[in-house]
Amino acid sequence: MLGCEGGAKLRHSLTVASGFVENLCFSGIAYGWASLVFILKNDGYFSDLCDITANATALSDCSGQDEQFSLVFTVASFSMNFLRFPLGFLFDRFGTMATRLLATCLYTTGTLLITGSSPEQSALLFPAISCLITSGMLFYTTNAQVGNLFDSHRSTVISVYAGAFDSSAAVFLIIKFLYERGVSFHSSFLVLSVCSVIHVFRTFFLMPKTHIPYPLPDRYAYGVSCGGRLTSFRSCVLSWFFLWHLVWVAVMQFCHFLFIATVNPMLNRLANRDQTLVSQYTNAFAFTQLCGVLCGPWNGLIMDRHKGKPLAPGETKQEADLRSSSLSLFLTSLQCLLFYVCFSSPLLPLQYLTFILQVLNSAFIYGGHQAFLTIAFPGCHFGKLSGLITSLSAVVLLLQFPVLHLIREFLHGDPIYVNVGLTLLTLLTFIHPLHVHLHCRSLANQRRAKQEVANSGSKVTCNRLVGM
């Protein structure tokens, strides 16, 4: 029996370690878009959209090219978010194996499309990046449940995975470095395509066929599904928790996707199209993204800080987890506010701080988002709820199209007014942590009132016994 338990622990350790590697190297590579855009521009993708002025200085207006690259990422991010609800239903209905096999197919398709692309076939970037970003989110979603294997460190594992997800954006930076040293980026993507065998191996040998339940049953073996009486999916969706969490995710996700879609044009504008300076800041951003793996654990430690401490009288484990999550939600909202304040500044050196805040906030968002759903709602609805939130967020992401058009046509490429408006919009995200805090305080007051009633009833009974 001890040998079996030791084997289970080894398998759990291999699962969590390989999940970390998968998130770090593959799940969020599409978010290194700024580094890939630098390569694609250099190779002449969408160069037919540049208006070249034939004069002594050979000036060129490539705002049309910049807009097309922004559109590629915008379409990809919308596609991923729009499909998340049906994909979440797939995850809940058919389990981990089916979802991961689909993710592997999308990942392989995306990398092969880029491998076979050329400046004459620039349109292939639209389906390619859409496949990559969708497959990455599916890998991350199926890996998030691995935290259920480690009860006292569940939120920490989820947050570490979120940090690794952010850091994987640096894969495109590595491809950029290799490209600058003579290695074709098509060859790099061919290598990434071959790495699909890693995903297949994990799917069949280190991941469950269905789900990893929480709390974990005794002598759990992969493939056990959650059971028991559960809150209905409809009541979860109609709760205030779901509504304010949706607002919290949608607003911040919109800010981050718009930033990634416009960071290259922003650097070109602030650097007066000095490509050496743009490359320097692009590298700095990619290096900062690499540090996302160091930011993720902070959020997990904040959410797990109460683990191991005694519960308050009458307090459930879920209430304690919920109470602990309110600080994480608040700090994430504060980071997003500061991030957009810096991004709205026209000072180029300040963008170093913008990069740091963006990466830190992104790690907190994804880790906190997944951890909150596992705390506030039944685990068997996790895929559907996570998918529904991101699908509804996709409706908000549709605003990127008119916003990008507004910046180009009416604001002449200067997004200062849009950024100031989004900075004010981030104030809405503070409602969610406030609501969670007030809910937890209300539960504490109810427990205190019940305890006082119980104590007063005990005193009355004792007095009657003494009187007899």
CSV table of C-alpha atoms in Angstrom, one decimal:
chain,number,residue,atom,x,y,z
A,1,MET,CA,0.0,0.0,0.0
A,2,LEU,CA,2.8,2.4,0.9
A,3,GLY,CA,4.5,1.5,-2.4
A,4,CYS,CA,1.3,2.5,-4.3
A,5,GLU,CA,1.0,5.8,-2.4
A,6,GLY,CA,4.6,6.5,-3.3
A,7,GLY,CA,3.9,5.8,-6.9
A,8,ALA,CA,0.9,8.1,-6.9
A,9,LYS,CA,3.1,10.9,-5.4
A,10,LEU,CA,5.7,10.4,-8.0
A,11,ARG,CA,3.1,10.6,-10.7
A,12,HIS,CA,1.6,13.7,-9.2
A,13,SER,CA,5.1,15.3,-9.1
A,14,LEU,CA,5.7,14.4,-12.8
A,15,THR,CA,2.3,15.8,-13.7
A,16,VAL,CA,2.9,19.1,-12.0
A,17,ALA,CA,6.5,19.5,-13.3
A,18,SER,CA,5.6,18.6,-16.9
A,19,GLY,CA,2.6,20.9,-16.7
A,20,PHE,CA,4.9,23.7,-15.7
A,21,VAL,CA,7.2,23.0,-18.7
A,22,GLU,CA,4.3,22.8,-21.1
A,23,ASN,CA,2.9,26.2,-19.9
A,24,LEU,CA,6.4,27.8,-19.9
A,25,CYS,CA,7.3,26.7,-23.4
A,26,PHE,CA,4.0,26.4,-25.4
A,27,SER,CA,0.8,27.7,-23.8
A,28,GLY,CA,1.2,31.5,-24.2
A,29,ILE,CA,3.7,31.8,-27.0
A,30,ALA,CA,1.2,33.9,-29.1
A,31,TYR,CA,1.4,36.7,-26.5
A,32,GLY,CA,5.0,37.3,-27.7
A,33,TRP,CA,3.4,38.8,-30.8
A,34,ALA,CA,5.5,42.0,-30.6
A,35,SER,CA,8.7,40.0,-31.2
A,36,LEU,CA,7.2,38.1,-34.1
A,37,VAL,CA,5.8,41.3,-35.7
A,38,PHE,CA,9.4,42.6,-35.8
A,39,ILE,CA,10.5,39.5,-37.8
A,40,LEU,CA,7.5,39.6,-40.1
A,41,LYS,CA,7.9,43.3,-40.9
A,42,ASN,CA,11.5,42.7,-41.7
A,43,ASP,CA,10.5,39.8,-44.1
A,44,GLY,CA,8.0,42.0,-45.8
A,45,TYR,CA,4.7,40.6,-44.6
A,46,PHE,CA,1.8,43.0,-45.5
A,47,SER,CA,4.5,45.4,-47.0
A,48,ASP,CA,2.1,46.1,-49.9
A,49,LEU,CA,0.1,48.2,-47.4
A,50,CYS,CA,3.0,50.7,-47.0
A,51,ASP,CA,2.8,54.0,-48.9
A,52,ILE,CA,6.3,54.9,-50.0
A,53,THR,CA,7.1,58.6,-50.8
A,54,ALA,CA,9.7,58.7,-53.6
A,55,ASN,CA,11.9,61.6,-52.5
A,56,ALA,CA,15.4,62.1,-51.2
A,57,THR,CA,14.6,60.6,-47.8
A,58,ALA,CA,12.5,57.7,-49.1
A,59,LEU,CA,9.9,58.2,-46.4
A,60,SER,CA,7.3,55.4,-46.0
A,61,ASP,CA,3.9,55.4,-44.2
A,62,CYS,CA,3.4,51.9,-42.9
A,63,SER,CA,0.4,52.7,-40.7
A,64,GLY,CA,-1.7,50.3,-42.9
A,65,GLN,CA,0.8,47.5,-42.3
A,66,ASP,CA,0.7,48.2,-38.5
A,67,GLU,CA,-3.0,48.2,-38.5
A,68,GLN,CA,-3.1,44.8,-40.4
A,69,PHE,CA,-0.7,43.3,-37.8
A,70,SER,CA,-2.9,44.6,-35.0
A,71,LEU,CA,-5.9,43.1,-36.8
A,72,VAL,CA,-4.2,39.7,-36.9
A,73,PHE,CA,-3.9,39.6,-33.1
A,74,THR,CA,-7.3,41.2,-32.6
A,75,VAL,CA,-9.0,38.5,-34.7
A,76,ALA,CA,-7.0,35.8,-33.0
A,77,SER,CA,-7.8,37.0,-29.5
A,78,PHE,CA,-11.5,37.4,-30.4
A,79,SER,CA,-11.7,33.9,-31.9
A,80,MET,CA,-10.1,32.4,-28.8
A,81,ASN,CA,-12.4,34.1,-26.4
A,82,PHE,CA,-15.6,33.6,-28.5
A,83,LEU,CA,-14.9,29.8,-28.7
A,84,ARG,CA,-14.1,29.4,-25.0
A,85,PHE,CA,-17.6,28.6,-24.0
A,86,PRO,CA,-18.2,25.7,-26.4
A,87,LEU,CA,-14.7,24.5,-25.7
A,88,GLY,CA,-15.4,24.8,-22.0
A,89,PHE,CA,-18.5,22.6,-22.5
A,90,LEU,CA,-16.3,20.2,-24.4
A,91,PHE,CA,-13.9,20.0,-21.4
A,92,ASP,CA,-16.7,19.5,-18.9
A,93,ARG,CA,-18.6,17.0,-21.0
A,94,PHE,CA,-15.8,14.9,-22.6
A,95,GLY,CA,-12.9,15.5,-20.3
A,96,THR,CA,-9.3,16.3,-20.4
A,97,MET,CA,-8.1,13.9,-23.0
A,98,ALA,CA,-10.5,15.0,-25.7
A,99,THR,CA,-9.8,18.7,-25.0
A,100,ARG,CA,-6.0,18.2,-25.1
A,101,LEU,CA,-6.1,16.3,-28.3
A,102,LEU,CA,-8.1,19.1,-29.9
A,103,ALA,CA,-5.6,21.6,-28.5
A,104,THR,CA,-2.7,19.6,-29.9
A,105,CYS,CA,-4.3,19.6,-33.4
A,106,LEU,CA,-4.8,23.4,-33.3
A,107,TYR,CA,-1.3,23.9,-32.0
A,108,THR,CA,0.2,21.8,-34.8
A,109,THR,CA,-2.0,23.5,-37.4
A,110,GLY,CA,-0.9,26.9,-36.3
A,111,THR,CA,2.8,26.2,-36.3
A,112,LEU,CA,2.7,24.5,-39.7
A,113,LEU,CA,0.7,27.4,-41.2
A,114,ILE,CA,3.4,29.9,-40.1
A,115,THR,CA,6.1,27.5,-41.4
A,116,GLY,CA,4.5,27.4,-44.8
A,117,SER,CA,3.6,31.1,-44.9
A,118,SER,CA,5.4,33.8,-47.0
A,119,PRO,CA,5.0,37.6,-47.6
A,120,GLU,CA,2.8,36.7,-50.6
A,121,GLN,CA,0.6,34.6,-48.3
A,122,SER,CA,0.5,37.0,-45.4
A,123,ALA,CA,-3.2,36.2,-44.8
A,124,LEU,CA,-2.2,32.8,-43.4
A,125,LEU,CA,-1.2,34.6,-40.2
A,126,PHE,CA,-4.9,35.1,-39.4
A,127,PRO,CA,-5.7,31.3,-38.9
A,128,ALA,CA,-2.2,30.5,-37.7
A,129,ILE,CA,-2.2,32.9,-34.7
A,130,SER,CA,-5.9,32.1,-34.0
A,131,CYS,CA,-5.0,28.4,-33.7
A,132,LEU,CA,-1.9,29.1,-31.6
A,133,ILE,CA,-3.7,31.3,-29.1
A,134,THR,CA,-6.7,29.0,-28.8
A,135,SER,CA,-4.6,25.9,-28.3
A,136,GLY,CA,-2.5,27.7,-25.7
A,137,MET,CA,-5.5,28.6,-23.6
A,138,LEU,CA,-6.8,25.0,-23.8
A,139,PHE,CA,-3.5,23.7,-22.6
A,140,TYR,CA,-3.5,26.1,-19.7
A,141,THR,CA,-7.2,25.3,-18.8
A,142,THR,CA,-6.5,21.6,-18.6
A,143,ASN,CA,-3.4,22.2,-16.6
A,144,ALA,CA,-5.1,24.5,-14.1
A,145,GLN,CA,-6.8,21.4,-12.5
A,146,VAL,CA,-3.5,20.0,-11.6
A,147,GLY,CA,-3.6,22.3,-8.5
A,148,ASN,CA,-6.3,20.1,-7.1
A,149,LEU,CA,-3.7,17.4,-6.5
A,150,PHE,CA,-2.0,19.7,-3.9
A,151,ASP,CA,-4.7,20.9,-1.5
A,152,SER,CA,-2.7,23.3,0.7
A,153,HIS,CA,-0.9,24.8,-2.3
A,154,ARG,CA,-3.7,24.7,-4.9
A,155,SER,CA,-3.9,28.4,-5.6
A,156,THR,CA,-0.1,28.6,-5.6
A,157,VAL,CA,0.2,25.9,-8.3
A,158,ILE,CA,-2.5,27.6,-10.4
A,159,SER,CA,-0.7,30.9,-10.1
A,160,VAL,CA,2.7,29.4,-10.9
A,161,TYR,CA,1.2,28.0,-14.0
A,162,ALA,CA,-0.2,31.4,-14.9
A,163,GLY,CA,3.2,33.0,-14.5
A,164,ALA,CA,4.7,30.3,-16.7
A,165,PHE,CA,1.9,31.0,-19.2
A,166,ASP,CA,3.0,34.6,-19.4
A,167,SER,CA,6.7,33.8,-19.6
A,168,SER,CA,6.1,31.5,-22.6
A,169,ALA,CA,5.7,34.7,-24.7
A,170,ALA,CA,9.5,34.9,-24.6
A,171,VAL,CA,9.6,31.9,-27.0
A,172,PHE,CA,9.0,34.4,-29.8
A,173,LEU,CA,11.9,36.5,-28.4
A,174,ILE,CA,14.2,33.4,-28.7
A,175,ILE,CA,13.0,33.0,-32.3
A,176,LYS,CA,13.8,36.7,-32.9
A,177,PHE,CA,17.3,36.3,-31.5
A,178,LEU,CA,17.9,33.2,-33.7
A,179,TYR,CA,16.5,35.1,-36.7
A,180,GLU,CA,18.9,37.9,-36.2
A,181,ARG,CA,21.7,35.3,-36.2
A,182,GLY,CA,20.7,33.8,-39.5
A,183,VAL,CA,18.3,31.1,-38.5
A,184,SER,CA,15.1,31.2,-40.5
A,185,PHE,CA,12.0,31.7,-38.4
A,186,HIS,CA,10.2,29.1,-40.6
A,187,SER,CA,12.7,26.5,-39.3
A,188,SER,CA,12.1,27.6,-35.7
A,189,PHE,CA,8.3,27.0,-36.2
A,190,LEU,CA,8.9,23.6,-37.7
A,191,VAL,CA,10.8,22.6,-34.6
A,192,LEU,CA,7.9,23.9,-32.5
A,193,SER,CA,5.5,21.8,-34.6
A,194,VAL,CA,7.6,18.7,-33.9
A,195,CYS,CA,7.2,19.4,-30.2
A,196,SER,CA,3.6,18.3,-30.5
A,197,VAL,CA,4.7,14.9,-29.4
A,198,ILE,CA,5.3,16.3,-25.9
A,199,HIS,CA,1.6,17.3,-25.7
A,200,VAL,CA,0.5,13.9,-26.9
A,201,PHE,CA,2.7,12.1,-24.4
A,202,ARG,CA,1.4,14.2,-21.4
A,203,THR,CA,-2.2,13.6,-22.6
A,204,PHE,CA,-2.0,9.9,-22.5
A,205,PHE,CA,0.5,9.2,-19.7
A,206,LEU,CA,0.4,12.2,-17.2
A,207,MET,CA,-3.1,13.6,-17.4
A,208,PRO,CA,-6.5,12.2,-16.5
A,209,LYS,CA,-9.0,11.0,-19.1
A,210,THR,CA,-11.7,13.1,-17.4
A,211,HIS,CA,-11.0,15.5,-14.6
A,212,ILE,CA,-9.2,16.0,-11.3
A,213,PRO,CA,-11.8,16.6,-8.6
A,214,TYR,CA,-11.6,18.9,-5.6
A,215,PRO,CA,-11.4,18.0,-2.8
A,216,LEU,CA,-9.3,15.1,-3.9
A,217,PRO,CA,-10.8,11.7,-2.8
A,218,ASP,CA,-8.7,9.2,-0.8
A,219,ARG,CA,-6.6,7.0,-3.0
A,220,TYR,CA,-7.5,9.0,-6.0
A,221,ALA,CA,-6.6,7.6,-9.4
A,222,TYR,CA,-6.7,9.6,-12.6
A,223,GLY,CA,-10.0,9.4,-14.2
A,224,VAL,CA,-12.3,9.9,-11.2
A,225,SER,CA,-15.0,12.5,-11.9
A,226,CYS,CA,-16.7,14.7,-9.3
A,227,GLY,CA,-20.1,13.7,-8.0
A,228,GLY,CA,-22.5,14.5,-5.3
A,229,ARG,CA,-25.2,17.2,-5.1
A,230,LEU,CA,-24.0,20.3,-6.8
A,231,THR,CA,-25.3,23.9,-7.4
A,232,SER,CA,-26.8,24.1,-10.8
A,233,PHE,CA,-25.0,25.8,-13.6
A,234,ARG,CA,-27.8,28.2,-14.1
A,235,SER,CA,-27.7,29.4,-10.5
A,236,CYS,CA,-23.9,29.9,-10.8
A,237,VAL,CA,-24.3,32.1,-13.9
A,238,LEU,CA,-27.1,34.2,-12.3
A,239,SER,CA,-25.1,34.9,-9.2
A,240,TRP,CA,-23.5,38.3,-8.3
A,241,PHE,CA,-20.2,36.6,-8.0
A,242,PHE,CA,-20.3,35.5,-11.6
A,243,LEU,CA,-21.5,38.9,-12.9
A,244,TRP,CA,-18.8,41.0,-11.1
A,245,HIS,CA,-16.1,38.4,-12.0
A,246,LEU,CA,-17.1,38.7,-15.6
A,247,VAL,CA,-16.8,42.5,-15.5
A,248,TRP,CA,-13.4,42.1,-13.7
A,249,VAL,CA,-12.0,39.7,-16.3
A,250,ALA,CA,-13.6,41.4,-19.4
A,251,VAL,CA,-12.3,44.9,-18.6
A,252,MET,CA,-8.8,43.9,-17.8
A,253,GLN,CA,-8.5,41.4,-20.6
A,254,PHE,CA,-9.6,44.1,-23.1
A,255,CYS,CA,-6.9,46.4,-21.8
A,256,HIS,CA,-4.2,43.8,-22.1
A,257,PHE,CA,-5.2,42.6,-25.6
A,258,LEU,CA,-5.4,46.2,-26.9
A,259,PHE,CA,-2.0,46.9,-25.4
A,260,ILE,CA,-0.5,43.8,-27.1
A,261,ALA,CA,-2.2,44.7,-30.4
A,262,THR,CA,-0.8,48.3,-30.3
A,263,VAL,CA,2.5,48.0,-28.5
A,264,ASN,CA,4.6,47.9,-31.7
A,265,PRO,CA,2.9,51.0,-33.3
A,266,MET,CA,3.2,52.7,-30.0
A,267,LEU,CA,6.9,52.1,-29.8
A,268,ASN,CA,7.4,53.2,-33.4
A,269,ARG,CA,5.5,56.4,-32.7
A,270,LEU,CA,7.4,57.3,-29.4
A,271,ALA,CA,10.8,56.3,-30.9
A,272,ASN,CA,10.2,58.3,-34.1
A,273,ARG,CA,10.4,55.0,-36.1
A,274,ASP,CA,14.0,54.4,-35.0
A,275,GLN,CA,14.1,50.7,-35.6
A,276,THR,CA,17.2,50.2,-33.4
A,277,LEU,CA,15.3,51.8,-30.5
A,278,VAL,CA,12.1,49.9,-31.3
A,279,SER,CA,14.1,46.6,-31.3
A,280,GLN,CA,15.7,47.5,-28.0
A,281,TYR,CA,12.3,48.2,-26.3
A,282,THR,CA,10.7,45.1,-28.0
A,283,ASN,CA,13.5,42.9,-26.5
A,284,ALA,CA,13.0,44.6,-23.1
A,285,PHE,CA,9.3,43.8,-23.3
A,286,ALA,CA,10.0,40.2,-24.2
A,287,PHE,CA,12.6,39.8,-21.4
A,288,THR,CA,10.0,41.2,-19.0
A,289,GLN,CA,7.5,38.6,-20.2
A,290,LEU,CA,10.0,35.9,-19.5
A,291,CYS,CA,9.9,37.0,-15.8
A,292,GLY,CA,6.2,36.3,-15.6
A,293,VAL,CA,7.0,32.9,-14.2
A,294,LEU,CA,8.5,34.7,-11.1
A,295,CYS,CA,5.3,36.8,-10.7
A,296,GLY,CA,2.8,34.0,-10.7
A,297,PRO,CA,3.7,32.5,-7.3
A,298,TRP,CA,3.2,35.8,-5.5
A,299,ASN,CA,-0.5,35.7,-6.2
A,300,GLY,CA,-0.7,32.0,-5.2
A,301,LEU,CA,1.0,32.7,-1.9
A,302,ILE,CA,-1.5,35.6,-1.2
A,303,MET,CA,-4.4,33.3,-1.9
A,304,ASP,CA,-3.0,30.4,0.1
A,305,ARG,CA,-1.7,32.5,3.0
A,306,HIS,CA,-4.5,31.1,5.3
A,307,LYS,CA,-3.8,27.5,4.6
A,308,GLY,CA,-2.6,25.6,7.7
A,309,LYS,CA,-4.2,28.1,10.1
A,310,PRO,CA,-7.2,27.2,12.2
A,311,LEU,CA,-10.6,28.2,10.8
A,312,ALA,CA,-12.8,30.6,12.7
A,313,PRO,CA,-15.7,29.0,14.7
A,314,GLY,CA,-18.3,27.8,12.2
A,315,GLU,CA,-16.2,28.9,9.2
A,316,THR,CA,-16.0,26.5,6.2
A,317,LYS,CA,-12.9,25.9,4.1
A,318,GLN,CA,-14.6,27.5,1.1
A,319,GLU,CA,-15.4,30.7,3.1
A,320,ALA,CA,-11.8,30.9,4.3
A,321,ASP,CA,-10.6,30.5,0.7
A,322,LEU,CA,-13.0,33.2,-0.5
A,323,ARG,CA,-12.0,35.6,2.2
A,324,SER,CA,-8.4,35.1,1.3
A,325,SER,CA,-9.1,35.7,-2.4
A,326,SER,CA,-10.4,39.3,-1.9
A,327,LEU,CA,-7.0,40.8,-1.4
A,328,SER,CA,-5.7,39.1,-4.5
A,329,LEU,CA,-8.6,40.5,-6.6
A,330,PHE,CA,-8.0,44.0,-5.2
A,331,LEU,CA,-4.2,43.9,-5.9
A,332,THR,CA,-4.9,42.7,-9.4
A,333,SER,CA,-7.3,45.6,-10.1
A,334,LEU,CA,-4.7,48.1,-8.6
A,335,GLN,CA,-2.0,46.7,-10.9
A,336,CYS,CA,-4.2,47.1,-14.0
A,337,LEU,CA,-5.0,50.8,-13.0
A,338,LEU,CA,-1.3,51.6,-12.6
A,339,PHE,CA,-0.4,49.7,-15.8
A,340,TYR,CA,-2.7,51.8,-17.9
A,341,VAL,CA,-1.7,55.1,-16.2
A,342,CYS,CA,1.9,54.4,-17.3
A,343,PHE,CA,0.8,53.2,-20.8
A,344,SER,CA,-1.1,56.4,-21.3
A,345,SER,CA,2.1,58.4,-20.8
A,346,PRO,CA,3.9,59.7,-23.9
A,347,LEU,CA,7.3,59.2,-22.2
A,348,LEU,CA,9.2,56.4,-23.9
A,349,PRO,CA,11.5,55.5,-20.9
A,350,LEU,CA,8.4,55.1,-18.7
A,351,GLN,CA,7.3,52.2,-20.9
A,352,TYR,CA,9.9,50.0,-19.1
A,353,LEU,CA,7.6,50.3,-16.1
A,354,THR,CA,4.6,49.7,-18.3
A,355,PHE,CA,6.1,46.4,-19.4
A,356,ILE,CA,6.8,45.3,-15.8
A,357,LEU,CA,3.3,46.1,-14.7
A,358,GLN,CA,1.7,44.5,-17.7
A,359,VAL,CA,3.5,41.2,-17.1
A,360,LEU,CA,2.9,41.3,-13.3
A,361,ASN,CA,-0.8,42.1,-13.8
A,362,SER,CA,-1.2,39.4,-16.5
A,363,ALA,CA,0.1,36.7,-14.2
A,364,PHE,CA,-2.2,37.9,-11.4
A,365,ILE,CA,-5.2,38.0,-13.7
A,366,TYR,CA,-5.0,34.5,-15.2
A,367,GLY,CA,-4.0,32.8,-11.9
A,368,GLY,CA,-6.5,34.7,-9.9
A,369,HIS,CA,-9.3,34.1,-12.4
A,370,GLN,CA,-8.9,30.4,-12.5
A,371,ALA,CA,-8.3,30.1,-8.7
A,372,PHE,CA,-11.4,32.2,-7.9
A,373,LEU,CA,-13.6,30.0,-10.2
A,374,THR,CA,-12.4,26.9,-8.4
A,375,ILE,CA,-13.2,28.5,-5.0
A,376,ALA,CA,-16.5,30.1,-5.6
A,377,PHE,CA,-18.2,27.5,-7.8
A,378,PRO,CA,-18.5,23.7,-8.1
A,379,GLY,CA,-15.5,22.1,-9.8
A,380,CYS,CA,-17.8,20.2,-12.3
A,381,HIS,CA,-18.9,23.6,-13.8
A,382,PHE,CA,-15.3,24.9,-14.1
A,383,GLY,CA,-14.9,24.4,-17.8
A,384,LYS,CA,-18.3,25.9,-18.7
A,385,LEU,CA,-18.0,28.9,-16.4
A,386,SER,CA,-14.4,29.7,-17.5
A,387,GLY,CA,-15.5,29.3,-21.1
A,388,LEU,CA,-18.6,31.4,-20.7
A,389,ILE,CA,-16.7,34.2,-19.1
A,390,THR,CA,-14.1,34.3,-21.9
A,391,SER,CA,-16.8,34.0,-24.6
A,392,LEU,CA,-18.7,36.9,-23.1
A,393,SER,CA,-15.5,38.8,-22.9
A,394,ALA,CA,-15.1,38.2,-26.6
A,395,VAL,CA,-18.1,40.5,-27.2
A,396,VAL,CA,-16.2,43.2,-25.4
A,397,LEU,CA,-13.1,42.4,-27.5
A,398,LEU,CA,-15.1,43.3,-30.6
A,399,LEU,CA,-14.7,46.9,-29.5
A,400,GLN,CA,-11.1,46.6,-30.5
A,401,PHE,CA,-12.0,46.9,-34.2
A,402,PRO,CA,-13.7,50.4,-33.9
A,403,VAL,CA,-11.2,51.5,-31.3
A,404,LEU,CA,-8.2,50.7,-33.6
A,405,HIS,CA,-10.1,52.4,-36.5
A,406,LEU,CA,-10.7,55.4,-34.2
A,407,ILE,CA,-7.0,55.6,-33.3
A,408,ARG,CA,-5.9,55.5,-36.9
A,409,GLU,CA,-8.4,57.6,-38.7
A,410,PHE,CA,-9.5,60.2,-36.1
A,411,LEU,CA,-6.7,60.4,-33.6
A,412,HIS,CA,-3.9,60.2,-36.2
A,413,GLY,CA,-2.2,57.2,-34.6
A,414,ASP,CA,-2.1,58.8,-31.1
A,415,PRO,CA,-4.2,56.7,-28.6
A,416,ILE,CA,-3.8,59.0,-25.6
A,417,TYR,CA,-7.6,59.7,-25.3
A,418,VAL,CA,-8.5,56.1,-25.7
A,419,ASN,CA,-5.9,55.1,-23.1
A,420,VAL,CA,-7.2,57.7,-20.6
A,421,GLY,CA,-10.7,56.4,-21.1
A,422,LEU,CA,-9.6,52.8,-20.5
A,423,THR,CA,-7.7,53.9,-17.4
A,424,LEU,CA,-11.0,55.3,-16.0
A,425,LEU,CA,-12.8,52.1,-17.0
A,426,THR,CA,-10.5,49.9,-14.9
A,427,LEU,CA,-12.0,51.5,-11.8
A,428,LEU,CA,-15.0,49.2,-12.4
A,429,THR,CA,-12.9,46.2,-11.6
A,430,PHE,CA,-12.6,47.3,-7.9
A,431,ILE,CA,-16.3,46.5,-7.4
A,432,HIS,CA,-15.5,42.7,-7.6
A,433,PRO,CA,-13.0,42.5,-4.6
A,434,LEU,CA,-15.2,44.9,-2.6
A,435,HIS,CA,-18.3,42.7,-3.2
A,436,VAL,CA,-16.3,39.6,-2.2
A,437,HIS,CA,-15.0,41.3,1.0
A,438,LEU,CA,-18.5,42.5,2.0
A,439,HIS,CA,-19.9,39.0,1.3
A,440,CYS,CA,-17.3,37.4,3.6
A,441,ARG,CA,-17.9,40.1,6.3
A,442,SER,CA,-21.6,39.4,6.1
A,443,LEU,CA,-21.0,35.6,6.6
A,444,ALA,CA,-18.8,36.4,9.6
A,445,ASN,CA,-21.4,38.6,11.1
A,446,GLN,CA,-24.0,35.9,10.6
A,447,ARG,CA,-21.8,33.3,12.3
A,448,ARG,CA,-21.1,35.7,15.2
A,449,ALA,CA,-24.8,36.3,15.7
A,450,LYS,CA,-25.6,32.6,15.7
A,451,GLN,CA,-22.8,32.0,18.2
A,452,GLU,CA,-24.2,34.7,20.5
A,453,VAL,CA,-27.7,33.2,20.2
A,454,ALA,CA,-26.3,29.8,21.0
A,455,ASN,CA,-24.3,31.1,24.0
A,456,SER,CA,-27.2,33.0,25.4
A,457,GLY,CA,-29.4,29.9,25.0
A,458,SER,CA,-26.8,27.9,26.9
A,459,LYS,CA,-26.7,30.4,29.7
A,460,VAL,CA,-30.5,30.3,30.0
A,461,THR,CA,-30.5,26.6,30.3
A,462,CYS,CA,-27.8,26.6,32.9
A,463,ASN,CA,-29.7,29.2,35.0
A,464,ARG,CA,-32.8,27.0,34.9
A,465,LEU,CA,-30.9,24.0,36.0
A,466,VAL,CA,-29.4,26.0,38.9
A,467,GLY,CA,-32.9,27.2,39.9
A,468,MET,CA,-34.1,23.7,40.0
